[in-house]
mmCIF file of C-alpha atoms in Angstrom:
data_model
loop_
_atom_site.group_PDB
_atom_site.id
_atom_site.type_symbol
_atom_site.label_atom_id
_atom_site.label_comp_id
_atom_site.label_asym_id
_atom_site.label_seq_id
_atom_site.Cartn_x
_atom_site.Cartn_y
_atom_site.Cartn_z
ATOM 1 C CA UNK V 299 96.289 94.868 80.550
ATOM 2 C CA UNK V 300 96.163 91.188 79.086
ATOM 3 C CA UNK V 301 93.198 88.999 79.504
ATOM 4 C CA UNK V 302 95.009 87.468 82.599
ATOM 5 C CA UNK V 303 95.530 90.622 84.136
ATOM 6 C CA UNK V 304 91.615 91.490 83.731
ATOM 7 C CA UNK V 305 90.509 87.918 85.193
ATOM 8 C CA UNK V 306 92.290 89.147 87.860
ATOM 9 C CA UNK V 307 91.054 92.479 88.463
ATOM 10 C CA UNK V 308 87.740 90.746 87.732
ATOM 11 C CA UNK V 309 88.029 88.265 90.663
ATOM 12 C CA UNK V 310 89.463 91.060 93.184
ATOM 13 C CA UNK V 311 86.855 93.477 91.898
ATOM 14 C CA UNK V 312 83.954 90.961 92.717
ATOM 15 C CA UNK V 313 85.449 89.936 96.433
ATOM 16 C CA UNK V 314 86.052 93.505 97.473
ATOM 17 C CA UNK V 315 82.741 94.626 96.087
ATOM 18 C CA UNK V 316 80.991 92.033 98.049
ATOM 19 C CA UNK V 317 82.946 92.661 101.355
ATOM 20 C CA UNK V 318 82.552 96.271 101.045
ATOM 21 C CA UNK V 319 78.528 95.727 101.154
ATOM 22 C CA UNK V 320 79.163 93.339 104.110
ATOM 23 C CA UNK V 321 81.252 95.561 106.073
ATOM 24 C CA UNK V 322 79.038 98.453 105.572
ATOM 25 C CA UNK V 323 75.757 96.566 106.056
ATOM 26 C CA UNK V 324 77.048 95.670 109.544
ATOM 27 C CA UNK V 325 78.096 99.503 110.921
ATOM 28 C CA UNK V 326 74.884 100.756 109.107
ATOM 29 C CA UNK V 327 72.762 97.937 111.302
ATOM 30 C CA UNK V 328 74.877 99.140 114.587
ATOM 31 C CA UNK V 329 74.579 102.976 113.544
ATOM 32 C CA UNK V 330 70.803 102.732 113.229
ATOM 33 C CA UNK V 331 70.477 100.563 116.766
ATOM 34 C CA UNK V 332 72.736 103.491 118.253
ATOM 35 C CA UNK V 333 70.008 105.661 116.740
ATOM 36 C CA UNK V 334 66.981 104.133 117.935
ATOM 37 C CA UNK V 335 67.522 105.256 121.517
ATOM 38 C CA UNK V 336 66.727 109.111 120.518
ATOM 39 C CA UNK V 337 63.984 107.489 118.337
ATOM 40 C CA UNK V 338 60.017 109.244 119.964
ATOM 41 C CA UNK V 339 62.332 111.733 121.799
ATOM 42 C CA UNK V 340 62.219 115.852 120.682
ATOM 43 C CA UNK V 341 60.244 114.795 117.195
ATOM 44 C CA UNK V 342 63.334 112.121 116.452
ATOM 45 C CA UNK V 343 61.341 109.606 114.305
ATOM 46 C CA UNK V 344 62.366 106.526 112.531
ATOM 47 C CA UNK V 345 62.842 108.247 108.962
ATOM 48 C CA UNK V 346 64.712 111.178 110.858
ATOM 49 C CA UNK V 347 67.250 108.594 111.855
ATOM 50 C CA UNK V 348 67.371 106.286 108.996
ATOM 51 C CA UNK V 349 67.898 109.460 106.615
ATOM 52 C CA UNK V 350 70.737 110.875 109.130
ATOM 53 C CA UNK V 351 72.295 106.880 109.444
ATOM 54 C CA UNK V 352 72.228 106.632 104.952
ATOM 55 C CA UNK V 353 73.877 110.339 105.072
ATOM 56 C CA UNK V 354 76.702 108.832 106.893
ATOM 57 C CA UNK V 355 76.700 105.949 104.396
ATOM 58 C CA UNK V 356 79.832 107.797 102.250
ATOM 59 C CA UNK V 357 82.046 108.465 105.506
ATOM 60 C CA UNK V 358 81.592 104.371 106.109
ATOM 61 C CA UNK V 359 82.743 103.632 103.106
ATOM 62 C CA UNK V 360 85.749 105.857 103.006
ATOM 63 C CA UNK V 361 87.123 104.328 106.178
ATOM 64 C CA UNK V 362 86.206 100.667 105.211
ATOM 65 C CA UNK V 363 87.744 101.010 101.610
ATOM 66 C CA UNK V 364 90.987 100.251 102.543
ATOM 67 C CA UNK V 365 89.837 97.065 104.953
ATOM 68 C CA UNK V 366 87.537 95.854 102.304
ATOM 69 C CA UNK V 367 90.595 96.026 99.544
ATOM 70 C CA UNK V 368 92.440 93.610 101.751
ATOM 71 C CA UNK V 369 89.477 91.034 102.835
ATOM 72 C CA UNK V 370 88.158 90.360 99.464
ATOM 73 C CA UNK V 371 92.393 90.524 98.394
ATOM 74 C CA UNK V 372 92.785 87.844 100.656
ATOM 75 C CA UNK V 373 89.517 86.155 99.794
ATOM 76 C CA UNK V 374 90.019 86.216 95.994
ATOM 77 C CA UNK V 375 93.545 85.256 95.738
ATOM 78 C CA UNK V 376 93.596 82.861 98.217
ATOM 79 C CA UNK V 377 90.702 80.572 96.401
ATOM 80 C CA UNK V 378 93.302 81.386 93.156
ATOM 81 C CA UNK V 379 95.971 79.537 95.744
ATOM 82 C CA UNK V 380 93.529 76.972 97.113
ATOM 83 C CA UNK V 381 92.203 75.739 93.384
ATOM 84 C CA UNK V 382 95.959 76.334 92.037
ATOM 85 C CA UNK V 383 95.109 78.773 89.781
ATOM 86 C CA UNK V 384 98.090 80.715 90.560
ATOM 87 C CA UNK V 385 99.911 77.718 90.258
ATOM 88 C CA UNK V 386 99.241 77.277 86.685
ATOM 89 C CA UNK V 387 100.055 81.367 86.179
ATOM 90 C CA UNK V 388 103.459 80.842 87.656
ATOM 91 C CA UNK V 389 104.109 77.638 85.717
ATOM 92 C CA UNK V 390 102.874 79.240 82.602
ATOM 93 C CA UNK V 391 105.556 82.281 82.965
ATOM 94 C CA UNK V 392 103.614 84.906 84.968
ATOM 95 C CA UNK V 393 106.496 86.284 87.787
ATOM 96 C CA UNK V 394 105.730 87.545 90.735
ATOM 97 C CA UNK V 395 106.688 90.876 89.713
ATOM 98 C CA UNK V 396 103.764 90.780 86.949
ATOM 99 C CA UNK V 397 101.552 89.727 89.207
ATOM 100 C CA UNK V 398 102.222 92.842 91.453
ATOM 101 C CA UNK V 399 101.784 95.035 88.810
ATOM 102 C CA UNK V 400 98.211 93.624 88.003
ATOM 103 C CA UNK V 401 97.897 94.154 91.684
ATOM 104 C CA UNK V 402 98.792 97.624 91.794
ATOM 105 C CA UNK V 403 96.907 98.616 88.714
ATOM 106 C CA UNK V 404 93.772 97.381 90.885
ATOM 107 C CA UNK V 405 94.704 98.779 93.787
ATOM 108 C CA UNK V 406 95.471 102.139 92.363
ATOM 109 C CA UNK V 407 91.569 101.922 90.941
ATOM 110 C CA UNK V 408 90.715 101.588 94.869
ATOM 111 C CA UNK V 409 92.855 104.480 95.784
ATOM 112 C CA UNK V 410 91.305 107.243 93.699
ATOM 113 C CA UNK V 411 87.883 106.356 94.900
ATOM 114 C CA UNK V 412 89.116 106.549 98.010
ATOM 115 C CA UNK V 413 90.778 109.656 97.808
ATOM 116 C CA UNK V 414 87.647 111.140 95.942
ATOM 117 C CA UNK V 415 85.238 109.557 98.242
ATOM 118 C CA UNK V 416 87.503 111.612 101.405
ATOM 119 C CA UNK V 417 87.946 114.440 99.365
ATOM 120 C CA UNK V 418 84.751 115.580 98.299
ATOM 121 C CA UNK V 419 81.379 113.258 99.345
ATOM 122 C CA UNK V 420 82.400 112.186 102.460
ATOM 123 C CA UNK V 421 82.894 115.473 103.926
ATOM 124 C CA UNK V 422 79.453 117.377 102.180
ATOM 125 C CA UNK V 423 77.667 114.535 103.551
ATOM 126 C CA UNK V 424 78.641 114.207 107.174
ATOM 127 C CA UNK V 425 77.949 117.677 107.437
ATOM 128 C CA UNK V 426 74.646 117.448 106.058
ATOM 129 C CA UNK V 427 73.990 114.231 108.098
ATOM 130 C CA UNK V 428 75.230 116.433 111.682
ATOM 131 C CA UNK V 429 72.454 119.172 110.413
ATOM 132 C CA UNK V 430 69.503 116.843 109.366
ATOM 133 C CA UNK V 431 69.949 115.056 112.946
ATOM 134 C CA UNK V 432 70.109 118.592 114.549
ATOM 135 C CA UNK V 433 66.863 119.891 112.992
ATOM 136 C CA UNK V 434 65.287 116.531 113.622
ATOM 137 C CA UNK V 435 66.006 116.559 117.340
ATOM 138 C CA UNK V 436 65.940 120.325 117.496
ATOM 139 C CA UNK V 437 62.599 122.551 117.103
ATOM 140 C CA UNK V 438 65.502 125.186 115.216
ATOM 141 C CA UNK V 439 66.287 126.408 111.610
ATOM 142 C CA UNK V 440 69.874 125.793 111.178
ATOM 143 C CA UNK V 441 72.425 126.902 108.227
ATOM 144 C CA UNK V 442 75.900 127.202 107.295
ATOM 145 C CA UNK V 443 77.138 130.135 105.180
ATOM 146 C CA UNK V 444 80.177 131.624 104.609
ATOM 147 C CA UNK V 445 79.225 134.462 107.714
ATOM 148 C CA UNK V 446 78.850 130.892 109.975
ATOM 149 C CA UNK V 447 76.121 129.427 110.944
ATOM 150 C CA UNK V 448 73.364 130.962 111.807
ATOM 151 C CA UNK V 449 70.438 129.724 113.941
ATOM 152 C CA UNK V 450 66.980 130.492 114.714
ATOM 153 C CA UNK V 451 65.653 130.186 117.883
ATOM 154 C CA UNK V 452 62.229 131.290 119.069
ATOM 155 C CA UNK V 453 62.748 135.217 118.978
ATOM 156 C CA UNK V 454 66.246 134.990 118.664
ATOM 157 C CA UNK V 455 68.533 135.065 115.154
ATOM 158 C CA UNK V 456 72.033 133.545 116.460
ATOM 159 C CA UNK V 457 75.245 133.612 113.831
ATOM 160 C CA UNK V 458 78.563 132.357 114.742
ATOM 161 C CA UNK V 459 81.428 132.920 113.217
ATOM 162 C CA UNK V 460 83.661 130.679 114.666
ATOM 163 C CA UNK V 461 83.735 127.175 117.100
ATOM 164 C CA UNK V 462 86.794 125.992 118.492
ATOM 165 C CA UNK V 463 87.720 122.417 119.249
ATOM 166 C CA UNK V 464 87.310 123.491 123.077
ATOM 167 C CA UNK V 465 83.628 124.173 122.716
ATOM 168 C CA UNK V 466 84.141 128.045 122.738
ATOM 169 C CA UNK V 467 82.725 130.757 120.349
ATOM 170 C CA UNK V 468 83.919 133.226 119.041
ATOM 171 C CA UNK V 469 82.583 136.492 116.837
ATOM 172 C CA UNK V 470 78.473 135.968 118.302
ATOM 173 C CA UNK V 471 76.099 138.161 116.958
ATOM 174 C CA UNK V 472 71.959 137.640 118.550
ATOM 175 C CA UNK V 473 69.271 139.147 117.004
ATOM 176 C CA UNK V 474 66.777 139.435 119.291
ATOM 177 C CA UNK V 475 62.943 140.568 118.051
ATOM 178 C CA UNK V 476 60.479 142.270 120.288
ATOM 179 C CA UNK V 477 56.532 142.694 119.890
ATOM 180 C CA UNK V 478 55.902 142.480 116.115
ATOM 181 C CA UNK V 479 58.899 140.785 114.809
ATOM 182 C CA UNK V 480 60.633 144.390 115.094
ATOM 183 C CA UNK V 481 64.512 144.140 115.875
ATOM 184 C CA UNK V 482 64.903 144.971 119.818
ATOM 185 C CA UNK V 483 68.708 144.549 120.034
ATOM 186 C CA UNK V 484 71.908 143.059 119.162
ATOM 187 C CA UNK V 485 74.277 141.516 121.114
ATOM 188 C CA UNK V 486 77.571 141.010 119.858
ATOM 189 C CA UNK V 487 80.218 139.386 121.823
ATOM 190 C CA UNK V 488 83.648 138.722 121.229
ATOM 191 C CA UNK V 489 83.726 134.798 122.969
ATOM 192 C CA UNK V 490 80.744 132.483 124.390
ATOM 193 C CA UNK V 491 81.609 129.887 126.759
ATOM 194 C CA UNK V 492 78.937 126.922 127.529
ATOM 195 C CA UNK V 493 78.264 126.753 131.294
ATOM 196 C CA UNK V 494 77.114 123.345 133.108
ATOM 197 C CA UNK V 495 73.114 124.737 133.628
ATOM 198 C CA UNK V 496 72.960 125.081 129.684
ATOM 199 C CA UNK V 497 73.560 128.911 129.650
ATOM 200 C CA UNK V 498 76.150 131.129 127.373
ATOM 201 C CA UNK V 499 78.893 133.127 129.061
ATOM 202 C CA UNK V 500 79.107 136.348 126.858
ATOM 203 C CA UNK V 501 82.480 138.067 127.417
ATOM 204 C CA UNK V 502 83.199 141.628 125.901
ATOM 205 C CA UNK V 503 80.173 142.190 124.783
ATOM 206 C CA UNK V 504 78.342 145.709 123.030
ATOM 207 C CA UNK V 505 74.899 146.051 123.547
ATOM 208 C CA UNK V 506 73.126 147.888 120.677
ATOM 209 C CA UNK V 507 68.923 148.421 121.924
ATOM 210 C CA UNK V 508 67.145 150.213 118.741
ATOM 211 C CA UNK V 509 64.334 152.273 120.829
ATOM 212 C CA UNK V 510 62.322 155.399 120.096
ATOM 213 C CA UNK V 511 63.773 157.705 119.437
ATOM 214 C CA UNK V 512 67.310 157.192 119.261
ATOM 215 C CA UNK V 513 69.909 153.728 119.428
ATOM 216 C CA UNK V 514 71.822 153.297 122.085
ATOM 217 C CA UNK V 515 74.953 151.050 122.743
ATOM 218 C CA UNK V 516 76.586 150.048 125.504
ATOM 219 C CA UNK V 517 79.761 148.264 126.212
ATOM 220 C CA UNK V 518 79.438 145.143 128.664
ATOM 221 C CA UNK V 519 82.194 143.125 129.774
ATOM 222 C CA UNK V 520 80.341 140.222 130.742
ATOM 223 C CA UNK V 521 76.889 138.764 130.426
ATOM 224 C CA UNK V 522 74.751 135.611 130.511
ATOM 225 C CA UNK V 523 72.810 134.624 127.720
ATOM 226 C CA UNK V 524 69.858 131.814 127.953
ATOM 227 C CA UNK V 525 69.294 129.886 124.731
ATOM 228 C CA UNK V 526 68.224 126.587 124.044
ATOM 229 C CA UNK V 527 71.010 126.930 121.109
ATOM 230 C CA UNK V 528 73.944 124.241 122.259
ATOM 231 C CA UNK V 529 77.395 122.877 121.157
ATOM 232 C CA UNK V 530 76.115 120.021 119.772
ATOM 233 C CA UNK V 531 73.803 122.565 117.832
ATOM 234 C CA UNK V 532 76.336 124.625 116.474
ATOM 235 C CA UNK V 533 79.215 121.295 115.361
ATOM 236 C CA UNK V 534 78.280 121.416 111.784
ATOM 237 C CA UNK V 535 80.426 124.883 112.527
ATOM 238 C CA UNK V 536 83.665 122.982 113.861
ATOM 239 C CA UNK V 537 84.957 121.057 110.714
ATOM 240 C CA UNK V 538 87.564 118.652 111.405
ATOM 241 C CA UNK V 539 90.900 118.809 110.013
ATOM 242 C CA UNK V 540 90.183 115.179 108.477
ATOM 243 C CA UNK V 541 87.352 116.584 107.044
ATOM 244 C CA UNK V 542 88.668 119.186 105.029
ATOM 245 C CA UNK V 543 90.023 118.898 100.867
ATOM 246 C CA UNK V 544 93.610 118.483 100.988
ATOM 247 C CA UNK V 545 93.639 122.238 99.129
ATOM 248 C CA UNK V 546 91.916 123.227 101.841
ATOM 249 C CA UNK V 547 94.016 121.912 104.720
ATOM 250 C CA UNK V 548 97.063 123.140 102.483
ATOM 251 C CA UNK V 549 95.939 127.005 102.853
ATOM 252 C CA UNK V 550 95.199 126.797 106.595
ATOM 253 C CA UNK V 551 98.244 125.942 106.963
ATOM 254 C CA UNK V 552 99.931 128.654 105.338
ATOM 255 C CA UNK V 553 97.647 131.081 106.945
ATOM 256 C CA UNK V 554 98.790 129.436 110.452
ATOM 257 C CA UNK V 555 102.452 129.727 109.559
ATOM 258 C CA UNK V 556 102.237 133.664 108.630
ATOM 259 C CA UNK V 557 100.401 134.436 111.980
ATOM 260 C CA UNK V 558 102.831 131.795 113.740
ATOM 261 C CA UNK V 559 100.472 129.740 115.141
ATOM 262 C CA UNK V 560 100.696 125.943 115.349
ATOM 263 C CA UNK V 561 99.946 124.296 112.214
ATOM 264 C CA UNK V 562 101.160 120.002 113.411
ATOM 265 C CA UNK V 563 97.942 119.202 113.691
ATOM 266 C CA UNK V 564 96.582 120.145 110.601
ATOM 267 C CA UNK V 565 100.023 119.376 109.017
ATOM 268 C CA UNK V 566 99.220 115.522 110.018
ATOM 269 C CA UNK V 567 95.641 115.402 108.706
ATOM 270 C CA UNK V 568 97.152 117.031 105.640
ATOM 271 C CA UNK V 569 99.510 114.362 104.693
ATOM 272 C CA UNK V 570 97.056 111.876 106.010
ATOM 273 C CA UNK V 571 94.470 112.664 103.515
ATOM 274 C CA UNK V 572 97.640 111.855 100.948
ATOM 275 C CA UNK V 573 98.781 108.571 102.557
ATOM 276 C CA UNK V 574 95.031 107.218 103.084
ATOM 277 C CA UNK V 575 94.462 106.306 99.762
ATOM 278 C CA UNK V 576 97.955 104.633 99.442
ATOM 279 C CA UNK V 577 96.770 102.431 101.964
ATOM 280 C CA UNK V 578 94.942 100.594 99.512
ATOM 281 C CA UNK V 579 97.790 99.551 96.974
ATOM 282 C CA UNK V 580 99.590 98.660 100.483
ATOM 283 C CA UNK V 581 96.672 96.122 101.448
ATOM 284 C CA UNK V 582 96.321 94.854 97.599
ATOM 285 C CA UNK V 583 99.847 93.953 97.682
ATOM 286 C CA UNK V 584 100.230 92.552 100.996
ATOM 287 C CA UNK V 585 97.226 90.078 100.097
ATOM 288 C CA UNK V 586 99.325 88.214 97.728
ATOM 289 C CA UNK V 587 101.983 86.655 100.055
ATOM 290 C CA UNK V 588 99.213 86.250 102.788
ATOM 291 C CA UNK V 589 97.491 83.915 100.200
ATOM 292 C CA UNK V 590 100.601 82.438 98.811
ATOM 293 C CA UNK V 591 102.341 81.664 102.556
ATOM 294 C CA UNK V 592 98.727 79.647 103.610
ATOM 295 C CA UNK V 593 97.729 77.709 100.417
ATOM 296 C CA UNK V 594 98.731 74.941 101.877
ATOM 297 C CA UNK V 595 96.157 74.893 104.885
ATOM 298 C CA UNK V 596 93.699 75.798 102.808
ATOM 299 C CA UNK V 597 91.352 77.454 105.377
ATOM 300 C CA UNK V 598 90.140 80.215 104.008
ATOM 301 C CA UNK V 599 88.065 81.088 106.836
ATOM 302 C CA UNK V 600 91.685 81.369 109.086
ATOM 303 C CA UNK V 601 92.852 84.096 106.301
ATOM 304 C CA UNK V 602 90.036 86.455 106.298
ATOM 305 C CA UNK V 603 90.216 86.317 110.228
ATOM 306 C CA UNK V 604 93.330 87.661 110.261
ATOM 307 C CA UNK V 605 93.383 89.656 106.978
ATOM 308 C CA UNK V 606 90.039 91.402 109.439
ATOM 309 C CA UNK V 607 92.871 91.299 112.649
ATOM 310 C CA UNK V 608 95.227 92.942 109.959
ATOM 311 C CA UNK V 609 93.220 95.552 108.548
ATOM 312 C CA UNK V 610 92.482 96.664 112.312
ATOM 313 C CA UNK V 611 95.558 96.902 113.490
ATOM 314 C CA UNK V 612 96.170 98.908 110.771
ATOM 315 C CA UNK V 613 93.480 101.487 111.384
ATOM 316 C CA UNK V 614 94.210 101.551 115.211
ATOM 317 C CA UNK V 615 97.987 102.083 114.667
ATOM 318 C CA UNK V 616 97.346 104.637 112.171
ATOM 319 C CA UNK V 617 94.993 106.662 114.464
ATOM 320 C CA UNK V 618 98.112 106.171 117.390
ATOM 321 C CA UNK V 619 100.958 107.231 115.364
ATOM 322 C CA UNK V 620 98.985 110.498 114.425
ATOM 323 C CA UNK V 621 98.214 110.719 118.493
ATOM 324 C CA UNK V 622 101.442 110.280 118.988
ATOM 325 C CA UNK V 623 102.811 112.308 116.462
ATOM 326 C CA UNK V 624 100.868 115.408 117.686
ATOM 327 C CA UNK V 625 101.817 114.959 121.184
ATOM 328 C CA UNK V 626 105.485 114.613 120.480
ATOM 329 C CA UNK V 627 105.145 117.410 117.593
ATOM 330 C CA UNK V 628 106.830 114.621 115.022
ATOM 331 C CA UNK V 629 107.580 115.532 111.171
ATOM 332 C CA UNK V 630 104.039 115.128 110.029
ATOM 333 C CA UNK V 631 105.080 113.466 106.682
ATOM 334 C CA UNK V 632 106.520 110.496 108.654
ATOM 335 C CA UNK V 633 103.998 110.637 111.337
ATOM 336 C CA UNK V 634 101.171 110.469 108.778
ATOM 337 C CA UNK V 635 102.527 107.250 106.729
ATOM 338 C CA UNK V 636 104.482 105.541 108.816
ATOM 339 C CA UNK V 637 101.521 102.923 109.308
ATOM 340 C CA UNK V 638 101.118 102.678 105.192
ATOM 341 C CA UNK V 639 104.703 102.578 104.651
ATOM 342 C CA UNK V 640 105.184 99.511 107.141
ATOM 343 C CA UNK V 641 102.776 97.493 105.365
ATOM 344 C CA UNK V 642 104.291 98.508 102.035
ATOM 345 C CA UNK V 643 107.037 97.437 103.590
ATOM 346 C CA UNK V 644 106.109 94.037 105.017
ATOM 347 C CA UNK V 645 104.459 93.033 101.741
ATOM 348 C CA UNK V 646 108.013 93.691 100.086
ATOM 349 C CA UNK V 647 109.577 91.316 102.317
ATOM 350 C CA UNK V 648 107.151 88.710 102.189
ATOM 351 C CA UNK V 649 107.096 88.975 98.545
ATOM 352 C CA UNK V 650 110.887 88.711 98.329
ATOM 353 C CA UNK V 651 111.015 85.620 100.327
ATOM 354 C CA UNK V 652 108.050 84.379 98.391
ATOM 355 C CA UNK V 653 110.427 84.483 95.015
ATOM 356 C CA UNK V 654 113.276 83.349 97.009
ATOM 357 C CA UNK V 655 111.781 80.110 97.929
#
């Protein structure tokens, strides 16, 4: 890259940078007032939710990456437009086409932290965040192994296997000690549904009691189990399908297709995690004609207002087009990027015209 090209990355590095730690400053300040209400409530104190609130710090900044890339875009090339900076670049040679490819050399930068950011810290963090808050606010000792999670809960040992989106259980095994910490029985059920008066429905269950002299098991078709164990206890179980690695999501979904079970919804989180990231170069690119079309009003304030309108359209119209596209069972591929191909798109056009006139 030529010493142009690096004042350039230079200036776009700096804006983003500082709009990134603006952004974020302002959801961590709303996360931690939205966190104060459970503050003195179950043992929830004011480290317990500050910790939980920086936890969620890398999930933040994977889904303001993208918005920040186009703020501090517009911010940075516009005062190049403004001061007529890009002016001089222009007269001096410098096409619009180079000046794209500078711009896409950035903005690739910004996509591979964003795609390492959703691939792999984002999604070890939430989960620890989800299970710091649940200790906190839960007298339980919680962890997630490869058997589930498993849960401790007065007398009772708890592992689940399974949690479906619905709130339901599946493969339930209790542990429950008697006088002595000695193992009285297991229960293991087959499903657990949550009822409204914050018991467990236990549905085909077997009954194993270990007594003197002999262990005896019994089959029972239903049963209610009390436990102060709850879904929001046992989420860290339920990952998301944005929350997976795309290698992950990728071998779900062939294990859904050989048991021919539905896989669109994990097929659009899928190519989602792959179009996400694009979503930068689409923003860096876009923020050159946005700067270029305005120079002349020279209200810089007016650009980052809508460059902010722009950036969340973009994230509402993404989230729709997935709705949508689950709903209406759409290819996921096109589902997933239509939103990052239309901006590619528009900043295409608007560059073309740009060179036109």
């Amino acid at each position: 890259m030529s010493r142009l090209g690096r004042y350039i990355f230079g200036a776009v590095f700096g804006y983003v940078l500082i709009t990134l730690v603006v952004l974020t400053g302002i959801f961590i300040f709303f996360d931690m007032i939205g966190e104060l209400r459970d503050v003195g409530k179950e043992g929830y104190m004011l480290k317990d939710a500050l910790i939980y609130v920086l936890l969620t710090l890398p999930s933040r900044l994977y889904q303001l990456l993208p918005v920040a890339v186009l703020i501090g875009s517009i911010f940075a090339l516009s005062g190049m437009a403004d001061t007529s900076q890009i002016t001089v670049m222009r007269t001096a040679g410098v096409s619009i086409l180079r000046l794209c490819a500078w711009l896409i050399v950035c903005g690739a930068s910004y996509a591979v932290l964003t795609y390492l950011l959703g691939e792999y810290l984002a999604p070890i963090s939430s989960e620890a965040a989800k299970r710091y808050q649940i200790e906190a606010k839960q007298s339980v000792l919680l962890g997630k192994f490869q058997s589930g999670v498993w849960v401790k809960d007065e007398k009772q040992i708890i592992n689940v296997s399974v949690m479906n989106p619905d709130m339901t259980l599946e493969n339930v095994r209790i542990y429950q000690l008697g006088d002595g910490a000695k193992l009285a029985y297991i229960l293991d059920a087959n499903k657990a549904k949550y009822q409204k008066d914050g018991s467990w429905q236990l549905t085909d269950v077997q009954r194993t009691d270990f007594s003197e002299p002999k262990v005896q098991v019994t089959p029972i078709k239903e049963q209610v189990w009390q436990s102060s164990v709850n879904p929001d206890m046992l989420a860290v179980l339920m990952v998301k399908p944005q929350e997976m690695s795309v290698d992950a999501l990728n071998t779900y979904i062939r294990h859904l297709e050989n048991n021919k079970q539905s896989t669109q919804r994990y097929k659009l989180a899928f190519w989602g995690k792959l179009f996400y990231p694009l979503a930068c170069l689409s923003m860096m690119l876009i923020a050159l004609p946005f700067a270029l079309a305005q120079r002349r009003a020279g209200n810089v304030g007016v650009k980052i207002f809508l460059g902010i309108l722009l950036g969340v359209s973009f994230n509402f119209g993404s989230q729709l087009v997935t709705y949508v596209g689950e709903l209406y069972n759409l290819p996921a591929v096109l589902a997933a990027g239509f939103p990052t191909l239309v901006l590619l798109s528009m900043a295409m056009f608007f560059l073309w015209r740009q060179e036109r006139s």
